mmCIF file of C-alpha atoms in Angstrom:
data_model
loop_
_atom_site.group_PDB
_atom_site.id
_atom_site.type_symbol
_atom_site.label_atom_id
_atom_site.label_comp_id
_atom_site.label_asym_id
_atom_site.label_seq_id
_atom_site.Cartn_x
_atom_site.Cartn_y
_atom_site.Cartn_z
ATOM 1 C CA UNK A 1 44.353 -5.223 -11.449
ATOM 2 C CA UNK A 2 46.341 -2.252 -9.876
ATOM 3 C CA UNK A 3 48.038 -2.164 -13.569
ATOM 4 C CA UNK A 4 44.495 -1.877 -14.782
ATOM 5 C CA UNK A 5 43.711 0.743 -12.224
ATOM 6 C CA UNK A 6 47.072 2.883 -13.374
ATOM 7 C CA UNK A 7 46.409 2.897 -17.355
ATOM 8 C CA UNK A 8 42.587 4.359 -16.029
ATOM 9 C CA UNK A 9 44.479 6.868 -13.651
ATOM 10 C CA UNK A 10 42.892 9.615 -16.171
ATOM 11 C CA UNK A 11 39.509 8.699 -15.511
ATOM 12 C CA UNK A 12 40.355 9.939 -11.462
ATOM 13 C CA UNK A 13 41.533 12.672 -12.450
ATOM 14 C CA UNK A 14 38.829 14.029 -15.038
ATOM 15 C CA UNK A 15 36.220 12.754 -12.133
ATOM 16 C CA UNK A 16 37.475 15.077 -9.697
ATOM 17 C CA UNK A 17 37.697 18.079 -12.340
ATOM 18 C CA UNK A 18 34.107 17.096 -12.921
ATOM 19 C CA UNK A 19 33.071 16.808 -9.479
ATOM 20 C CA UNK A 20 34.507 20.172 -9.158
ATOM 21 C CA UNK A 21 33.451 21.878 -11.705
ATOM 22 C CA UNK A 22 29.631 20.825 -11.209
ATOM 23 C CA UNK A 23 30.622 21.870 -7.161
ATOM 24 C CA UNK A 24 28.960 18.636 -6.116
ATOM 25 C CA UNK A 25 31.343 19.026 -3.281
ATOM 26 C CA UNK A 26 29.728 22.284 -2.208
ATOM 27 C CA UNK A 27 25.882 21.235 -2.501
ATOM 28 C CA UNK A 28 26.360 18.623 -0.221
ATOM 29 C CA UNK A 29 26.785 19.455 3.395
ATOM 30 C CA UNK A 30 26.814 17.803 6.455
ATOM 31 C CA UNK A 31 23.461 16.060 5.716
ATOM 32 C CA UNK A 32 23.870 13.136 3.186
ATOM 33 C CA UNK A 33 22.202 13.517 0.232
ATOM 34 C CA UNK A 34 20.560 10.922 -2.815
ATOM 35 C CA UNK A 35 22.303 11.164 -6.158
ATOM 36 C CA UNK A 36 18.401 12.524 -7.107
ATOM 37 C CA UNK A 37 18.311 15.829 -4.345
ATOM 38 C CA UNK A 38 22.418 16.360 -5.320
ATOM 39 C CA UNK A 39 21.226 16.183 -8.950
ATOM 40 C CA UNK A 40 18.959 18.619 -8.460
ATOM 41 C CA UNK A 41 21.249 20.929 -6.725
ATOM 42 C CA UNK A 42 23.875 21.028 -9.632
ATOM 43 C CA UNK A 43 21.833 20.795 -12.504
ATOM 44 C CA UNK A 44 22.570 17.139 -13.529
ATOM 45 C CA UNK A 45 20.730 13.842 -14.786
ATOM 46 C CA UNK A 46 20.799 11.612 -11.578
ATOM 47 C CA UNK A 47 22.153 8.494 -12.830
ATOM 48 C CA UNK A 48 25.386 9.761 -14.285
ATOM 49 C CA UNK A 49 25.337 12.177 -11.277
ATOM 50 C CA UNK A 50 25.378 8.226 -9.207
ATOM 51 C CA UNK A 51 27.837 6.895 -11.489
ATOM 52 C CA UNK A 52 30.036 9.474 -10.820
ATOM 53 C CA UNK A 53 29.957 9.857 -7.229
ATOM 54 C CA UNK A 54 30.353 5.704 -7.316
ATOM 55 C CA UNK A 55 33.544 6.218 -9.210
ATOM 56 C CA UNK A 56 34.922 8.502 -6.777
ATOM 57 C CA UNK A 57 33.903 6.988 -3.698
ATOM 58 C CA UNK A 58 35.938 3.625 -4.358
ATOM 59 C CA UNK A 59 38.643 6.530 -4.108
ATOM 60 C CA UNK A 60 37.666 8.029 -1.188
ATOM 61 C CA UNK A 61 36.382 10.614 -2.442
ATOM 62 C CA UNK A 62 32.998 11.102 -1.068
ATOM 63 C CA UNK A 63 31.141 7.949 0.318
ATOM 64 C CA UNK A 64 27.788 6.053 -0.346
ATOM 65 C CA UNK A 65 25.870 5.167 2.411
ATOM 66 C CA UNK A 66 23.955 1.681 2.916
ATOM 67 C CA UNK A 67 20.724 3.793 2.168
ATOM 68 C CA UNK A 68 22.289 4.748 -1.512
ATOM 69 C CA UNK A 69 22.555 8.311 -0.053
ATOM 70 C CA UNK A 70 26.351 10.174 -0.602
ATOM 71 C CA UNK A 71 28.204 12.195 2.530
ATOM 72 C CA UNK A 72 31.584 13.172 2.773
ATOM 73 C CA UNK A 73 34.509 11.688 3.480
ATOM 74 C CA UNK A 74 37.973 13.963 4.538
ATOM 75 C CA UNK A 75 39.077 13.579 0.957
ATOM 76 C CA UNK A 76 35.733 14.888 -0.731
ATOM 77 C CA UNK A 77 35.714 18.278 1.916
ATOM 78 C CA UNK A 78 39.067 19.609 0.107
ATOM 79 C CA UNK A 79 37.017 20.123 -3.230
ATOM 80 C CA UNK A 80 34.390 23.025 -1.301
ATOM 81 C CA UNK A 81 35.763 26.412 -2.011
ATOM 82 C CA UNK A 82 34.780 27.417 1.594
ATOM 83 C CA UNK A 83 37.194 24.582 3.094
ATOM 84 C CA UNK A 84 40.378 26.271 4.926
ATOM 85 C CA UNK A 85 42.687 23.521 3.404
ATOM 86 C CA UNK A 86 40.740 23.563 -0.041
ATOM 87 C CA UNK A 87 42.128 21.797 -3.347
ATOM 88 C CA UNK A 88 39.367 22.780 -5.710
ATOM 89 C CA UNK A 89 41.459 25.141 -7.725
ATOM 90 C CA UNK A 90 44.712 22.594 -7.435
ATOM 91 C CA UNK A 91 42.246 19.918 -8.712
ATOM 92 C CA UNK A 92 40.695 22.278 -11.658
ATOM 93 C CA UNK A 93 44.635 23.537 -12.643
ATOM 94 C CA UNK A 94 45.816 20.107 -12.634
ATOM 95 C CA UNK A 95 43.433 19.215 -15.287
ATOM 96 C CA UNK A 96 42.933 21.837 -17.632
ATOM 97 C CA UNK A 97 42.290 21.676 -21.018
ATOM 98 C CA UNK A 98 46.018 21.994 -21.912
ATOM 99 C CA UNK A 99 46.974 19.410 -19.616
ATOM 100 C CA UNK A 100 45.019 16.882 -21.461
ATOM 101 C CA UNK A 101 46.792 18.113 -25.081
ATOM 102 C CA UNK A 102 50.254 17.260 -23.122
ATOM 103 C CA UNK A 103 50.246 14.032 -21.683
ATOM 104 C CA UNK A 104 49.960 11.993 -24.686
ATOM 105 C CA UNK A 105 53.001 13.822 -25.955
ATOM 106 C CA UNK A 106 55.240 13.037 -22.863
ATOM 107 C CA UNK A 107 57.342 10.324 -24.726
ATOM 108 C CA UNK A 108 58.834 12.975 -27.146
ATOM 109 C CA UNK A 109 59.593 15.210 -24.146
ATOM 110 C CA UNK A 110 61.638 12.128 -23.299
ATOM 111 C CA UNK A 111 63.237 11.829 -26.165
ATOM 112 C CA UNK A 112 63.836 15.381 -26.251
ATOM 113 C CA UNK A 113 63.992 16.882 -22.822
ATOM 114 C CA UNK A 114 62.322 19.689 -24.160
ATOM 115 C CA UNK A 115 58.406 20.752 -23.588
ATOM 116 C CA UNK A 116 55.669 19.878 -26.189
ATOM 117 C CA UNK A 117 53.529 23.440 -25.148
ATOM 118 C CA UNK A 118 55.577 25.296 -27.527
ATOM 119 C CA UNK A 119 55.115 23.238 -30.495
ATOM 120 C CA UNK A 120 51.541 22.198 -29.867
ATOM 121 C CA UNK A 121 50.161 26.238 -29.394
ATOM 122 C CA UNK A 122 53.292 27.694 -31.551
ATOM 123 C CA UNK A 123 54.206 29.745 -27.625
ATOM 124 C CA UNK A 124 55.829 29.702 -24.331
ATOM 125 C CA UNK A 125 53.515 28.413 -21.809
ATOM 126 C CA UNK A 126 52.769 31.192 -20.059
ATOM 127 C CA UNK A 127 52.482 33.390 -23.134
ATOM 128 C CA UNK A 128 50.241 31.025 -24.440
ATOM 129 C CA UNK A 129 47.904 31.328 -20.808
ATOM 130 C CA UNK A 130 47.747 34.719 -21.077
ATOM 131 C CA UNK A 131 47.528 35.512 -24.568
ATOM 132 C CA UNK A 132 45.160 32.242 -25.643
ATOM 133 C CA UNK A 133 43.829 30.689 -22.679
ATOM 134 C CA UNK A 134 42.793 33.715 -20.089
ATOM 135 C CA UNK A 135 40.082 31.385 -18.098
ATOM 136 C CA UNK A 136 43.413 28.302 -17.527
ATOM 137 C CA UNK A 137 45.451 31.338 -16.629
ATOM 138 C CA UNK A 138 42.862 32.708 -13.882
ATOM 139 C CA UNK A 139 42.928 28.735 -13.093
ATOM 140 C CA UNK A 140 46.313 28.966 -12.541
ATOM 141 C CA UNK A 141 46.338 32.355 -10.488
ATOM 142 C CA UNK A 142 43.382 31.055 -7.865
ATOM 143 C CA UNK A 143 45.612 27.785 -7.626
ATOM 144 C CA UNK A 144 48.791 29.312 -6.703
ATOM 145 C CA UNK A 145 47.351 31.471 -4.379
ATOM 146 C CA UNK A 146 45.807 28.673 -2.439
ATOM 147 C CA UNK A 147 48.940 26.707 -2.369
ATOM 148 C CA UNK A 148 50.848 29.644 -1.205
ATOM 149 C CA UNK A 149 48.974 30.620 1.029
ATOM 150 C CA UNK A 150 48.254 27.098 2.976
ATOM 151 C CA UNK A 151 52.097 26.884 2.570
ATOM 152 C CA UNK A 152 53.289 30.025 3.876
ATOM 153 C CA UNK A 153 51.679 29.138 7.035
ATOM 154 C CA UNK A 154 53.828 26.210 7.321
ATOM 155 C CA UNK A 155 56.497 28.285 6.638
ATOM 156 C CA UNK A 156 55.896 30.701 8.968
ATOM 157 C CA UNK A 157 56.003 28.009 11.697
ATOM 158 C CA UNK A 158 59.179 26.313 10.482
ATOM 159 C CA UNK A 159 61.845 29.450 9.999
ATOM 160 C CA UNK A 160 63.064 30.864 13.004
ATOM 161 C CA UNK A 161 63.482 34.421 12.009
ATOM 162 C CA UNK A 162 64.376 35.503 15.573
ATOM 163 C CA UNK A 163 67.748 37.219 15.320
ATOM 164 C CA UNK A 164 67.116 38.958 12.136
ATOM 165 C CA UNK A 165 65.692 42.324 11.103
ATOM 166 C CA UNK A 166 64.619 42.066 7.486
ATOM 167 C CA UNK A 167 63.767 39.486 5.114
ATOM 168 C CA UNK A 168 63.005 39.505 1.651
ATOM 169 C CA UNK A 169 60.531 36.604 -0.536
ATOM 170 C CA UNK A 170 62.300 36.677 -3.753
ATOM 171 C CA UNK A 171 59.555 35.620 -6.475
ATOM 172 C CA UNK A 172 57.420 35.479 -4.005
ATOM 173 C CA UNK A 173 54.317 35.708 -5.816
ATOM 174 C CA UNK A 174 51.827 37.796 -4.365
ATOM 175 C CA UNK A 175 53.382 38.126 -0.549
ATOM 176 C CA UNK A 176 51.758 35.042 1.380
ATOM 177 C CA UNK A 177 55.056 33.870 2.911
ATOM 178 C CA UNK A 178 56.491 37.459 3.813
ATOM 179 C CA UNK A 179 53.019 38.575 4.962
ATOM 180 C CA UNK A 180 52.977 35.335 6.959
ATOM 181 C CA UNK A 181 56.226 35.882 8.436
ATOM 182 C CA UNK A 182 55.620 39.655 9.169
ATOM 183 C CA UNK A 183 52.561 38.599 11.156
ATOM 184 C CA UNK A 184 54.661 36.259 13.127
ATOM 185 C CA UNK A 185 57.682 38.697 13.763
ATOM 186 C CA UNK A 186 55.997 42.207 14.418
ATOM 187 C CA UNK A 187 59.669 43.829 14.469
ATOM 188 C CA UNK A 188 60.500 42.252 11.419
ATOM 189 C CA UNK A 189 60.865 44.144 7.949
ATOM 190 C CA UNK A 190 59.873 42.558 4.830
ATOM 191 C CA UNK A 191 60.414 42.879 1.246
ATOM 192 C CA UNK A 192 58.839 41.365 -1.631
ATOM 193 C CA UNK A 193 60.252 40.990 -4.919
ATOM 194 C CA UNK A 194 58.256 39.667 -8.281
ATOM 195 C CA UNK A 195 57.375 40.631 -12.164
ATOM 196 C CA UNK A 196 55.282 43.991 -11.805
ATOM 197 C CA UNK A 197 52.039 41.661 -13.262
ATOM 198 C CA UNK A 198 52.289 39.626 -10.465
ATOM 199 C CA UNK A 199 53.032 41.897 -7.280
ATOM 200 C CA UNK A 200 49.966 44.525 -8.838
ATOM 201 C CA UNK A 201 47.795 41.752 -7.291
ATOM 202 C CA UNK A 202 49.785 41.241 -4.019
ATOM 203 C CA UNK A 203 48.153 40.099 -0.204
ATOM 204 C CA UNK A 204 46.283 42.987 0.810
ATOM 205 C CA UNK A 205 48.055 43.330 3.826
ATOM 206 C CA UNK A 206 51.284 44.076 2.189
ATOM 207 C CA UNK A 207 49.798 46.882 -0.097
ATOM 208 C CA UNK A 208 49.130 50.257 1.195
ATOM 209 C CA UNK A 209 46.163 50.853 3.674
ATOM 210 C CA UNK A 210 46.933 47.274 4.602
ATOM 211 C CA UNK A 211 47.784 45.936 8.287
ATOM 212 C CA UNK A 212 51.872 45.366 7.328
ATOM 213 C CA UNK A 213 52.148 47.658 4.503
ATOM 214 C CA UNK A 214 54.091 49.966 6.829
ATOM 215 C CA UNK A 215 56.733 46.986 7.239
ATOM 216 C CA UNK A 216 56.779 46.476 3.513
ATOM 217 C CA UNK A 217 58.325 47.216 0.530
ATOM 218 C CA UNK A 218 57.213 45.449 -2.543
ATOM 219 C CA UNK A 219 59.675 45.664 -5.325
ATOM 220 C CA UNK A 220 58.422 45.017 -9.131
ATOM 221 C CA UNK A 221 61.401 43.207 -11.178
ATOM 222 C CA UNK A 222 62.819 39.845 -12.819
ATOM 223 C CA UNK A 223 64.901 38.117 -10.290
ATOM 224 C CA UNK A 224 66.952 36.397 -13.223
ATOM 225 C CA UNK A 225 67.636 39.771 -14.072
ATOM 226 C CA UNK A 226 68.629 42.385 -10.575
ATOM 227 C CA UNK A 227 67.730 41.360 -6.854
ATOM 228 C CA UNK A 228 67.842 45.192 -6.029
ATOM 229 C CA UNK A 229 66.984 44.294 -2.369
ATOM 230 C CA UNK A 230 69.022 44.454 0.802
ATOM 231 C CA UNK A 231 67.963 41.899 3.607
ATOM 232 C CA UNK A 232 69.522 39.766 6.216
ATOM 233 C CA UNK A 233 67.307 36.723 5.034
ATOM 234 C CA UNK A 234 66.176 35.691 1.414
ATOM 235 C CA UNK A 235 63.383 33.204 0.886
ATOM 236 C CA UNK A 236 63.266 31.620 -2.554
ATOM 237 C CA UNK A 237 60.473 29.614 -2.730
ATOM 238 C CA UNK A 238 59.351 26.873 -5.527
ATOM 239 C CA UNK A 239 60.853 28.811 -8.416
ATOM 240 C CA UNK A 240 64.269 26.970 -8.579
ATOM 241 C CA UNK A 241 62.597 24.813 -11.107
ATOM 242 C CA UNK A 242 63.805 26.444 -14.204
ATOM 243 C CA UNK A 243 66.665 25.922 -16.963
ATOM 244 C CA UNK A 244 69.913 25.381 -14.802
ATOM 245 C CA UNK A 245 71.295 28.794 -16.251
ATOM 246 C CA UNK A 246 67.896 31.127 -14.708
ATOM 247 C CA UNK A 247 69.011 29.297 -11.170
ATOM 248 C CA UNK A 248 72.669 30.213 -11.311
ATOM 249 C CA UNK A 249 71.467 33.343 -12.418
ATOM 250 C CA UNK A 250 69.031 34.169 -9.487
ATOM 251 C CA UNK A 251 71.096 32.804 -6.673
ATOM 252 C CA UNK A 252 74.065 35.301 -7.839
ATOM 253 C CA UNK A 253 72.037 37.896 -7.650
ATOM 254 C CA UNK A 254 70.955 37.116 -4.357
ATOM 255 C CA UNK A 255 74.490 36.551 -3.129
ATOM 256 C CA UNK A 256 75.170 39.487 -4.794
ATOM 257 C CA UNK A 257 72.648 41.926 -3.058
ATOM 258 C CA UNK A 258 73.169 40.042 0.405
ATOM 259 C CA UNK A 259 76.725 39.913 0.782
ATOM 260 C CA UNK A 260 78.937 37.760 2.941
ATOM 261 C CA UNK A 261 77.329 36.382 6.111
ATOM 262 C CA UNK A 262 73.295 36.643 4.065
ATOM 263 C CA UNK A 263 71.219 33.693 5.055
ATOM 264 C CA UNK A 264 69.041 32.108 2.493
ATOM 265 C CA UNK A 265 66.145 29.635 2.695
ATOM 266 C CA UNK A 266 65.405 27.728 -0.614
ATOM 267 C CA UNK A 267 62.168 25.893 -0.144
ATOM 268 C CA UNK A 268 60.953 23.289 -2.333
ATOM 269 C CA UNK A 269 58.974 19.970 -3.384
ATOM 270 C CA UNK A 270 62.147 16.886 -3.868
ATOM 271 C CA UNK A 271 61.327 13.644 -5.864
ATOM 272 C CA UNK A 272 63.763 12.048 -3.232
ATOM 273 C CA UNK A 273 63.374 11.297 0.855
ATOM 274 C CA UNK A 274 59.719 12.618 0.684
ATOM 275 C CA UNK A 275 56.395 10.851 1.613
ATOM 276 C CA UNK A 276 55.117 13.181 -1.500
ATOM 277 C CA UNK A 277 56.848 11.009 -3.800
ATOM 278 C CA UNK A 278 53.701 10.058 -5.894
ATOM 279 C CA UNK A 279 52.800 13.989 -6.414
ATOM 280 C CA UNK A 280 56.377 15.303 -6.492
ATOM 281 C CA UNK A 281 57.052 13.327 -9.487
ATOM 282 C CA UNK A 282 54.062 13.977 -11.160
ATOM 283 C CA UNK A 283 54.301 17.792 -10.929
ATOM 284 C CA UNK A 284 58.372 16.850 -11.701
ATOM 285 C CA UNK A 285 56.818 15.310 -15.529
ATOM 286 C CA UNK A 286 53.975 18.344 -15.554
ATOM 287 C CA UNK A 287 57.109 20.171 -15.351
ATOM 288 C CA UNK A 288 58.760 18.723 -18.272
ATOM 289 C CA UNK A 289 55.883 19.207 -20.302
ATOM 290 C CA UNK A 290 54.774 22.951 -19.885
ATOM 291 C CA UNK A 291 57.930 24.626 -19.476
ATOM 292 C CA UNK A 292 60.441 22.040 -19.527
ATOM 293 C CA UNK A 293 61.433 22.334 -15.949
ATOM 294 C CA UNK A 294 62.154 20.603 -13.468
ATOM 295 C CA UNK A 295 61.917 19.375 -9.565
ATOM 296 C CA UNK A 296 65.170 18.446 -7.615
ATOM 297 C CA UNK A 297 66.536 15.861 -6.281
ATOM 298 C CA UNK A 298 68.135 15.941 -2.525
ATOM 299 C CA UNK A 299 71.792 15.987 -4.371
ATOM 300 C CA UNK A 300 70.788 18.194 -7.419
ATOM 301 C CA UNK A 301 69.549 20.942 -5.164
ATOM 302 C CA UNK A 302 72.881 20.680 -2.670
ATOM 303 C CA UNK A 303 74.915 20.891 -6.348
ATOM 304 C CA UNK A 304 73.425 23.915 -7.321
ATOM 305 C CA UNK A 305 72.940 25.829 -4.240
ATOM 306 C CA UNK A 306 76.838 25.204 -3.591
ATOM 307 C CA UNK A 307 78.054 25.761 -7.192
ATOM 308 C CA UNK A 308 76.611 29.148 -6.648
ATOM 309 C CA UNK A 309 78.839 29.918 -3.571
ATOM 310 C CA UNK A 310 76.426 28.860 -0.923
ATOM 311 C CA UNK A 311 77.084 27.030 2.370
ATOM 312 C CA UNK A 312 74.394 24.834 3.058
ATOM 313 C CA UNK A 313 73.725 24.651 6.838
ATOM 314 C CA UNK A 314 70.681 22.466 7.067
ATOM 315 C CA UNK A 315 68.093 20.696 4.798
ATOM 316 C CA UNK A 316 64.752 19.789 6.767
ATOM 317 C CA UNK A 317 61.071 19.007 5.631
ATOM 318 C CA UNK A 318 58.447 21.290 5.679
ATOM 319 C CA UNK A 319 55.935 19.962 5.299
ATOM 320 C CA UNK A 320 55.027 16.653 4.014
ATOM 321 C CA UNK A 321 55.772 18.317 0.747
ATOM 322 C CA UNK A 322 58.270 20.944 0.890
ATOM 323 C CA UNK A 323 62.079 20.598 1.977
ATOM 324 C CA UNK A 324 63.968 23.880 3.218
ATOM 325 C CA UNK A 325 68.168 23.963 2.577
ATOM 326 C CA UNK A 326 68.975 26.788 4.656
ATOM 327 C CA UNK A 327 72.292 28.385 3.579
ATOM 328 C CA UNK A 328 74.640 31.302 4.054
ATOM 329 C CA UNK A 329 76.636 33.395 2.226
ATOM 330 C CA UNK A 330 80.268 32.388 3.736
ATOM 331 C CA UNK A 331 82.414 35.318 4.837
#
């Protein structure tokens, strides 16, 4: 039966995109609610509406009541928007339209060990987003910003920054980690470093008028291309997850710009010695598919960090997701 339950694993996963895109999750608060009133709320027929809250409650997800009424469960909170540790866009990027094209095409990335996006849409990934598929790539943006910024909190609380002056977040997105960190360090300096498209839409705090902006300097540029940034700390958060030659190009140009002595934190999700195992790989085979990346192991993370010339000083968890090496540039 739990063989049965894996080869149906789709119908999970297009339940919650449902559930999320109807925002049952929303409509119901802390009053439970018949399938009929919840119905009404979204705009559905009542007995599918039941059928589909039934699904998701043997997961969890939501819970029925011995009066047939539906309240929430820990699980079924993360799909409201106005939840501070919200998954709604993680659920809705997870399951886009594109996502569904892939999957059935993962054996010939296999075979291959190349990704399938290119050949099914005729484009890069990410070309294809923006160019084809502008409502998946907004998808996309809302879901990285709510998994940086719940994460950059955790980083914040992990890295001692103490002793140092400046650091810089090297593809960091749009500036949740080095805004966290600022916030957390008020004498610290911070940097942030990303394509021009990307750091347009950076944290509001980091851009002028904002509450750090006069500790920041945002940077537009390729990292594979020039780190033109001088800091005592680098962050390089989940973007090691490239071809192996874009890695060994970033990290020289980090150890370039730093110089002997330079610490740098890589952060990142491993399919090894993590209790995310079950997501890690998953993202690890989304990886394969899209852009033909991929997540690292424990050992293939050490062998690239020190290939590059870095000593690695410590590797510790996170999170229950994320594992930090934190290296230096040796002397």
């Amino acid at each position: 039966m739990r063989f049965r339950e894996l080869v149906f694993g789709a119908a999970v996963a297009a339940a919650l995109r449902a559930a999320a895109r109807l925002g049952i999750a929303d409509a119901l608060g802390d009053t439970p609610l018949s399938a009929e009133d919840l119905a009404a709320a979204v705009k559905a027929e009542p007995k599918p509406l039941r059928r589909l809250l039934r699904a998701l409650s043997c997961h969890g997800v939501f819970t029925e009541r011995p009066d047939g009424t539906f309240a929430h469960t820990d699980m079924s909170r993360l799909l409201r928007e106005d939840d501070p540790h919200s998954l709604r866009a993680i659920a809705l990027w997870c399951t886009e339209p594109w996502t569904w094209d892939s999957w059935p095409k993962l054996d010939e990335a296999v075979r291959s060990g190349h990704n399938v996006v290119e050949d099914l849409y005729g484009k890069e990934f990410f070309v294809y987003l923006n160019e084809d598929a502008p409502e998946s790539a907004d998808v996309f943006n809302r879901a990285m910003t709510t998994s940086s910024t719940q994460s950059a909190r955790d980083v914040a609380d992990f890295l001692d920054l103490s002793g140092s002056s400046s650091v810089a977040d090297i593809g960091g997105g749009q500036g949740h980690v080095v805004a966290s960190l600022l916030e957390k360090h008020p004498a610290l300096r911070g940097t942030l470093l990303d394509l021009p498209r990307v750091v347009e839409n950076a944290d509001p705090r980091l851009r002028p008028g904002g509450a750090l902006a006069d500790r920041t300097r945002i940077v537009p540029g390729d990292c594979r291309e020039a780190v033109p940034v001088r800091a005592d700390v680098y962050v390089i958060k989940n973007i090691l997850e490239w071809d192996d030659d874009s890695t060994a190009r970033l990290l020289r140009n980090v150890i370039g710009a730093g110089g002997p002595g330079t610490r740098v934190v890589v952060i990142e999700n491993l399919v090894d010695d993590s209790p995310s195992m079950r997501f890690s790989t998953a993202m690890d085979l989304l990886l394969l598919l899209n852009v033909g990346g991929a997540k690292h192991t424990t050992e293939s993370m050490t062998s690239r960090l020190t290939a590059a010339g870095l000593v690695i000083d410590d590797v510790r968890p996170v999170n229950a997701y994320l594992h930090a090496f934190d290296c230096h540039v040796p002397r």
